[in-house]
């Protein structure tokens, strides 16, 4: 199987950056900013996410959109939030290791790859558990089963939970594709239409949007491979956590409250999800599920899925150095 292992390549780059920027991370990045204010003055929290438009999504995004998130974080000294979006996890990881971000909330796969490369982060919460995806095929002459993916060119957003799912599904089916290529989920339809690829693994909302246009769906993550469902990971840098050790509990409390408000105002939350997601309301309603939003920072299901993803990534060589999830979680974060 010829794979373009961009997550592993980025992991190697991240490891080199860790060494080269070690002084930066402890001297002139977040650590210096926090040290300068003694951990007491108010500061701007820099959050990295995957997407576009520099907007938070999910329950914390819902609260931030209503100017209600910063007040919940004020106890930790947060005066404002800036959101920085990246096209994929590896790009976000590079900004995180360079000290350009304090916190990142994104998919578990790139977060695990970064940690396995030695990136100094701590896991403080999982905001979403059980993220779904699927494999769609081109309309004319495309595959109609996992077995028919043998010798075909498949697209996915490399370094994502969809990529992990795709690799797992192919391995289970003992199928070797011709090639796996990196294409952003938003660009998959054009690639399928042109025939550049035969199939693609994309998130649930994209699956439903493509299904509505007549693209065959040949595999479902939640239905066919539930053990590979994705989770989100919220991480902070070690330097930030060292300077502001009380931040974790404040963020976790804010996430719990955001989830509570989202579920209590579900129709309003779905309207927000439509606004930030760019998909039609009917698709958002079908693919935005309350049960995917945990009521606590960590759940047994979420940690089990996370451990399974890590084990698979280690076996595949995407995570270069194995580690214990418990050692990655910030001290006291599971209490």
mmCIF file of C-alpha atoms in Angstrom, residues 73-296:
data_model
loop_
_atom_site.group_PDB
_atom_site.id
_atom_site.type_symbol
_atom_site.label_atom_id
_atom_site.label_comp_id
_atom_site.label_asym_id
_atom_site.label_seq_id
_atom_site.Cartn_x
_atom_site.Cartn_y
_atom_site.Cartn_z
ATOM 1 C CA UNK A 73 -12.857 32.006 31.709
ATOM 2 C CA UNK A 74 -12.300 35.281 33.544
ATOM 3 C CA UNK A 75 -11.373 33.457 36.741
ATOM 4 C CA UNK A 76 -8.285 32.134 34.920
ATOM 5 C CA UNK A 77 -7.341 35.650 33.803
ATOM 6 C CA UNK A 78 -8.740 35.457 30.277
ATOM 7 C CA UNK A 79 -9.701 38.922 29.022
ATOM 8 C CA UNK A 80 -10.195 38.040 25.369
ATOM 9 C CA UNK A 81 -9.916 35.180 22.888
ATOM 10 C CA UNK A 82 -8.378 35.104 19.444
ATOM 11 C CA UNK A 83 -9.200 32.157 17.196
ATOM 12 C CA UNK A 84 -6.742 31.004 14.544
ATOM 13 C CA UNK A 85 -7.905 28.496 11.937
ATOM 14 C CA UNK A 86 -5.748 26.025 10.037
ATOM 15 C CA UNK A 87 -6.594 23.802 7.058
ATOM 16 C CA UNK A 88 -5.515 20.621 8.836
ATOM 17 C CA UNK A 89 -4.018 19.217 12.011
ATOM 18 C CA UNK A 90 -0.351 19.081 10.962
ATOM 19 C CA UNK A 91 -0.368 22.822 10.181
ATOM 20 C CA UNK A 92 -1.957 23.552 13.547
ATOM 21 C CA UNK A 93 0.642 21.384 15.279
ATOM 22 C CA UNK A 94 3.467 23.428 13.814
ATOM 23 C CA UNK A 95 1.929 26.661 15.104
ATOM 24 C CA UNK A 96 1.421 25.092 18.518
ATOM 25 C CA UNK A 97 5.021 23.914 18.841
ATOM 26 C CA UNK A 98 6.259 27.313 17.650
ATOM 27 C CA UNK A 99 4.575 28.966 20.632
ATOM 28 C CA UNK A 100 2.016 30.818 18.502
ATOM 29 C CA UNK A 101 -0.955 29.221 20.296
ATOM 30 C CA UNK A 102 -1.893 28.511 23.905
ATOM 31 C CA UNK A 103 -4.657 25.979 23.314
ATOM 32 C CA UNK A 104 -5.852 23.827 20.437
ATOM 33 C CA UNK A 105 -9.102 21.959 19.985
ATOM 34 C CA UNK A 106 -9.118 19.555 17.034
ATOM 35 C CA UNK A 107 -9.312 15.915 16.060
ATOM 36 C CA UNK A 108 -7.622 13.219 18.103
ATOM 37 C CA UNK A 109 -5.413 11.873 15.307
ATOM 38 C CA UNK A 110 -3.200 14.938 14.706
ATOM 39 C CA UNK A 111 -3.055 15.582 18.440
ATOM 40 C CA UNK A 112 -1.813 12.030 19.065
ATOM 41 C CA UNK A 113 0.715 12.235 16.224
ATOM 42 C CA UNK A 114 2.132 15.460 17.663
ATOM 43 C CA UNK A 115 2.428 14.036 21.156
ATOM 44 C CA UNK A 116 4.105 10.914 19.786
ATOM 45 C CA UNK A 117 6.667 13.155 18.083
ATOM 46 C CA UNK A 118 7.569 14.689 21.429
ATOM 47 C CA UNK A 119 5.528 17.863 21.147
ATOM 48 C CA UNK A 120 5.097 19.272 24.694
ATOM 49 C CA UNK A 121 1.308 19.277 25.080
ATOM 50 C CA UNK A 122 -1.178 18.175 27.711
ATOM 51 C CA UNK A 123 -4.668 16.864 27.049
ATOM 52 C CA UNK A 124 -7.264 18.730 29.131
ATOM 53 C CA UNK A 125 -10.612 17.616 27.637
ATOM 54 C CA UNK A 126 -12.505 15.816 24.900
ATOM 55 C CA UNK A 127 -15.323 18.041 23.693
ATOM 56 C CA UNK A 128 -16.775 15.590 21.168
ATOM 57 C CA UNK A 129 -16.912 11.793 21.201
ATOM 58 C CA UNK A 130 -18.029 9.474 18.406
ATOM 59 C CA UNK A 131 -17.436 11.641 15.334
ATOM 60 C CA UNK A 132 -18.778 9.981 12.206
ATOM 61 C CA UNK A 133 -17.542 9.788 8.610
ATOM 62 C CA UNK A 134 -18.004 7.714 5.484
ATOM 63 C CA UNK A 135 -16.494 6.707 2.162
ATOM 64 C CA UNK A 136 -18.150 8.065 -0.978
ATOM 65 C CA UNK A 137 -17.414 7.011 -4.555
ATOM 66 C CA UNK A 138 -17.515 8.732 -7.920
ATOM 67 C CA UNK A 139 -20.766 8.316 -9.832
ATOM 68 C CA UNK A 140 -19.564 6.746 -13.062
ATOM 69 C CA UNK A 141 -17.389 3.652 -12.962
ATOM 70 C CA UNK A 142 -16.569 4.045 -9.305
ATOM 71 C CA UNK A 143 -16.197 1.354 -6.642
ATOM 72 C CA UNK A 144 -19.323 0.098 -4.930
ATOM 73 C CA UNK A 145 -17.752 -1.705 -1.966
ATOM 74 C CA UNK A 146 -14.622 -1.652 0.154
ATOM 75 C CA UNK A 147 -13.307 -4.632 -1.810
ATOM 76 C CA UNK A 148 -13.595 -2.642 -5.044
ATOM 77 C CA UNK A 149 -11.232 -0.004 -3.613
ATOM 78 C CA UNK A 150 -8.352 -2.373 -4.417
ATOM 79 C CA UNK A 151 -6.026 -0.677 -6.885
ATOM 80 C CA UNK A 152 -8.005 2.580 -6.751
ATOM 81 C CA UNK A 153 -6.990 6.131 -5.869
ATOM 82 C CA UNK A 154 -8.662 7.364 -2.675
ATOM 83 C CA UNK A 155 -8.700 10.866 -1.200
ATOM 84 C CA UNK A 156 -8.912 12.014 2.373
ATOM 85 C CA UNK A 157 -7.709 14.830 4.548
ATOM 86 C CA UNK A 158 -4.463 13.296 5.776
ATOM 87 C CA UNK A 159 -3.681 13.504 9.454
ATOM 88 C CA UNK A 160 -7.384 13.529 10.337
ATOM 89 C CA UNK A 161 -9.707 11.088 12.070
ATOM 90 C CA UNK A 162 -11.156 10.314 8.621
ATOM 91 C CA UNK A 163 -7.702 9.204 7.509
ATOM 92 C CA UNK A 164 -7.378 6.904 10.515
ATOM 93 C CA UNK A 165 -10.839 5.446 9.765
ATOM 94 C CA UNK A 166 -9.992 4.916 6.098
ATOM 95 C CA UNK A 167 -6.771 3.081 6.911
ATOM 96 C CA UNK A 168 -8.536 0.928 9.491
ATOM 97 C CA UNK A 169 -11.393 0.042 7.142
ATOM 98 C CA UNK A 170 -8.971 -0.890 4.342
ATOM 99 C CA UNK A 171 -6.887 -2.982 6.718
ATOM 100 C CA UNK A 172 -9.951 -4.826 7.998
ATOM 101 C CA UNK A 173 -11.028 -5.567 4.437
ATOM 102 C CA UNK A 174 -7.468 -6.577 3.470
ATOM 103 C CA UNK A 175 -7.614 -4.117 0.588
ATOM 104 C CA UNK A 176 -4.621 -2.318 -0.919
ATOM 105 C CA UNK A 177 -5.478 0.835 -2.887
ATOM 106 C CA UNK A 178 -3.317 2.253 -5.621
ATOM 107 C CA UNK A 179 -2.771 5.460 -3.689
ATOM 108 C CA UNK A 180 -4.147 7.577 -0.871
ATOM 109 C CA UNK A 181 -3.925 11.277 -1.681
ATOM 110 C CA UNK A 182 -4.428 14.352 0.452
ATOM 111 C CA UNK A 183 -7.430 16.463 -0.535
ATOM 112 C CA UNK A 184 -9.355 18.749 1.806
ATOM 113 C CA UNK A 185 -12.920 17.600 2.428
ATOM 114 C CA UNK A 186 -14.295 20.793 0.887
ATOM 115 C CA UNK A 187 -12.523 19.967 -2.408
ATOM 116 C CA UNK A 188 -13.479 16.300 -2.633
ATOM 117 C CA UNK A 189 -16.576 16.758 -4.788
ATOM 118 C CA UNK A 190 -14.618 18.437 -7.575
ATOM 119 C CA UNK A 191 -11.979 15.693 -7.481
ATOM 120 C CA UNK A 192 -14.671 12.988 -7.699
ATOM 121 C CA UNK A 193 -16.472 14.789 -10.499
ATOM 122 C CA UNK A 194 -13.271 15.114 -12.552
ATOM 123 C CA UNK A 195 -12.355 11.511 -11.892
ATOM 124 C CA UNK A 196 -9.094 12.488 -10.201
ATOM 125 C CA UNK A 197 -9.964 10.020 -7.438
ATOM 126 C CA UNK A 198 -12.255 7.015 -7.298
ATOM 127 C CA UNK A 199 -13.468 7.496 -3.724
ATOM 128 C CA UNK A 200 -12.960 9.664 -0.666
ATOM 129 C CA UNK A 201 -13.288 9.451 3.116
ATOM 130 C CA UNK A 202 -15.004 12.571 4.458
ATOM 131 C CA UNK A 203 -16.879 13.731 7.603
ATOM 132 C CA UNK A 204 -20.539 12.886 8.138
ATOM 133 C CA UNK A 205 -21.933 16.232 6.941
ATOM 134 C CA UNK A 206 -19.937 16.003 3.711
ATOM 135 C CA UNK A 207 -21.156 12.429 3.263
ATOM 136 C CA UNK A 208 -24.772 13.525 3.442
ATOM 137 C CA UNK A 209 -24.202 16.502 1.138
ATOM 138 C CA UNK A 210 -22.604 14.237 -1.469
ATOM 139 C CA UNK A 211 -25.244 11.542 -1.021
ATOM 140 C CA UNK A 212 -27.921 14.127 -1.793
ATOM 141 C CA UNK A 213 -26.156 14.828 -5.091
ATOM 142 C CA UNK A 214 -26.128 11.189 -6.101
ATOM 143 C CA UNK A 215 -22.685 10.072 -5.016
ATOM 144 C CA UNK A 216 -22.773 6.470 -3.732
ATOM 145 C CA UNK A 217 -21.843 5.922 -0.092
ATOM 146 C CA UNK A 218 -20.007 2.605 0.165
ATOM 147 C CA UNK A 219 -19.053 2.554 3.842
ATOM 148 C CA UNK A 220 -20.151 4.222 7.075
ATOM 149 C CA UNK A 221 -17.847 4.756 10.040
ATOM 150 C CA UNK A 222 -20.477 4.651 12.788
ATOM 151 C CA UNK A 223 -22.413 1.752 11.273
ATOM 152 C CA UNK A 224 -19.621 -0.406 9.887
ATOM 153 C CA UNK A 225 -16.569 0.458 12.018
ATOM 154 C CA UNK A 226 -17.788 2.017 15.292
ATOM 155 C CA UNK A 227 -14.493 1.316 17.081
ATOM 156 C CA UNK A 228 -12.808 3.802 14.729
ATOM 157 C CA UNK A 229 -15.096 6.741 15.529
ATOM 158 C CA UNK A 230 -13.234 9.952 16.126
ATOM 159 C CA UNK A 231 -12.971 12.128 19.199
ATOM 160 C CA UNK A 232 -11.802 15.664 19.664
ATOM 161 C CA UNK A 233 -8.807 16.671 21.747
ATOM 162 C CA UNK A 234 -8.343 19.930 23.604
ATOM 163 C CA UNK A 235 -4.684 20.459 24.464
ATOM 164 C CA UNK A 236 -2.531 23.194 25.960
ATOM 165 C CA UNK A 237 1.213 23.617 25.805
ATOM 166 C CA UNK A 238 3.338 22.623 28.768
ATOM 167 C CA UNK A 239 4.674 26.171 28.991
ATOM 168 C CA UNK A 240 1.184 27.619 29.222
ATOM 169 C CA UNK A 241 0.082 25.067 31.804
ATOM 170 C CA UNK A 242 3.173 25.669 33.926
ATOM 171 C CA UNK A 243 2.471 29.395 33.972
ATOM 172 C CA UNK A 244 -1.268 29.005 34.592
ATOM 173 C CA UNK A 245 -1.890 25.721 36.432
ATOM 174 C CA UNK A 246 -5.423 26.767 37.449
ATOM 175 C CA UNK A 247 -6.545 27.175 33.853
ATOM 176 C CA UNK A 248 -7.489 23.526 33.303
ATOM 177 C CA UNK A 249 -10.326 23.422 35.824
ATOM 178 C CA UNK A 250 -11.693 26.751 34.610
ATOM 179 C CA UNK A 251 -11.696 25.611 30.968
ATOM 180 C CA UNK A 252 -13.293 22.284 31.865
ATOM 181 C CA UNK A 253 -16.052 24.028 33.823
ATOM 182 C CA UNK A 254 -16.656 26.336 30.848
ATOM 183 C CA UNK A 255 -16.887 23.366 28.467
ATOM 184 C CA UNK A 256 -19.367 21.578 30.732
ATOM 185 C CA UNK A 257 -21.492 24.709 30.991
ATOM 186 C CA UNK A 258 -21.312 25.290 27.235
ATOM 187 C CA UNK A 259 -22.510 21.735 26.593
ATOM 188 C CA UNK A 260 -25.324 22.142 29.103
ATOM 189 C CA UNK A 261 -26.536 25.341 27.431
ATOM 190 C CA UNK A 262 -26.243 23.873 23.941
ATOM 191 C CA UNK A 263 -28.379 20.868 24.875
ATOM 192 C CA UNK A 264 -30.894 23.051 26.741
ATOM 193 C CA UNK A 265 -31.271 25.287 23.659
ATOM 194 C CA UNK A 266 -30.869 22.667 20.967
ATOM 195 C CA UNK A 267 -32.695 24.421 18.146
ATOM 196 C CA UNK A 268 -30.682 27.578 18.768
ATOM 197 C CA UNK A 269 -27.494 25.529 18.864
ATOM 198 C CA UNK A 270 -28.373 23.883 15.543
ATOM 199 C CA UNK A 271 -28.931 27.324 14.017
ATOM 200 C CA UNK A 272 -25.447 28.266 15.164
ATOM 201 C CA UNK A 273 -24.042 25.033 13.689
ATOM 202 C CA UNK A 274 -25.700 25.844 10.349
ATOM 203 C CA UNK A 275 -24.144 29.298 10.392
ATOM 204 C CA UNK A 276 -20.591 28.139 11.072
ATOM 205 C CA UNK A 277 -20.704 24.839 9.180
ATOM 206 C CA UNK A 278 -22.032 26.019 5.863
ATOM 207 C CA UNK A 279 -24.258 22.972 5.324
ATOM 208 C CA UNK A 280 -28.045 23.019 4.763
ATOM 209 C CA UNK A 281 -30.151 22.867 7.943
ATOM 210 C CA UNK A 282 -31.494 19.385 7.198
ATOM 211 C CA UNK A 283 -27.965 17.961 6.952
ATOM 212 C CA UNK A 284 -26.856 19.708 10.135
ATOM 213 C CA UNK A 285 -29.866 18.275 11.988
ATOM 214 C CA UNK A 286 -29.050 14.736 10.847
ATOM 215 C CA UNK A 287 -25.351 14.876 11.613
ATOM 216 C CA UNK A 288 -25.184 17.049 14.750
ATOM 217 C CA UNK A 289 -25.991 14.680 17.595
ATOM 218 C CA UNK A 290 -26.404 15.577 21.253
ATOM 219 C CA UNK A 291 -25.017 12.216 22.334
ATOM 220 C CA UNK A 292 -21.671 13.138 20.747
ATOM 221 C CA UNK A 293 -21.301 16.012 23.219
ATOM 222 C CA UNK A 294 -20.176 14.610 26.581
ATOM 223 C CA UNK A 295 -21.379 16.194 29.816
ATOM 224 C CA UNK A 296 -17.960 15.800 31.446
#
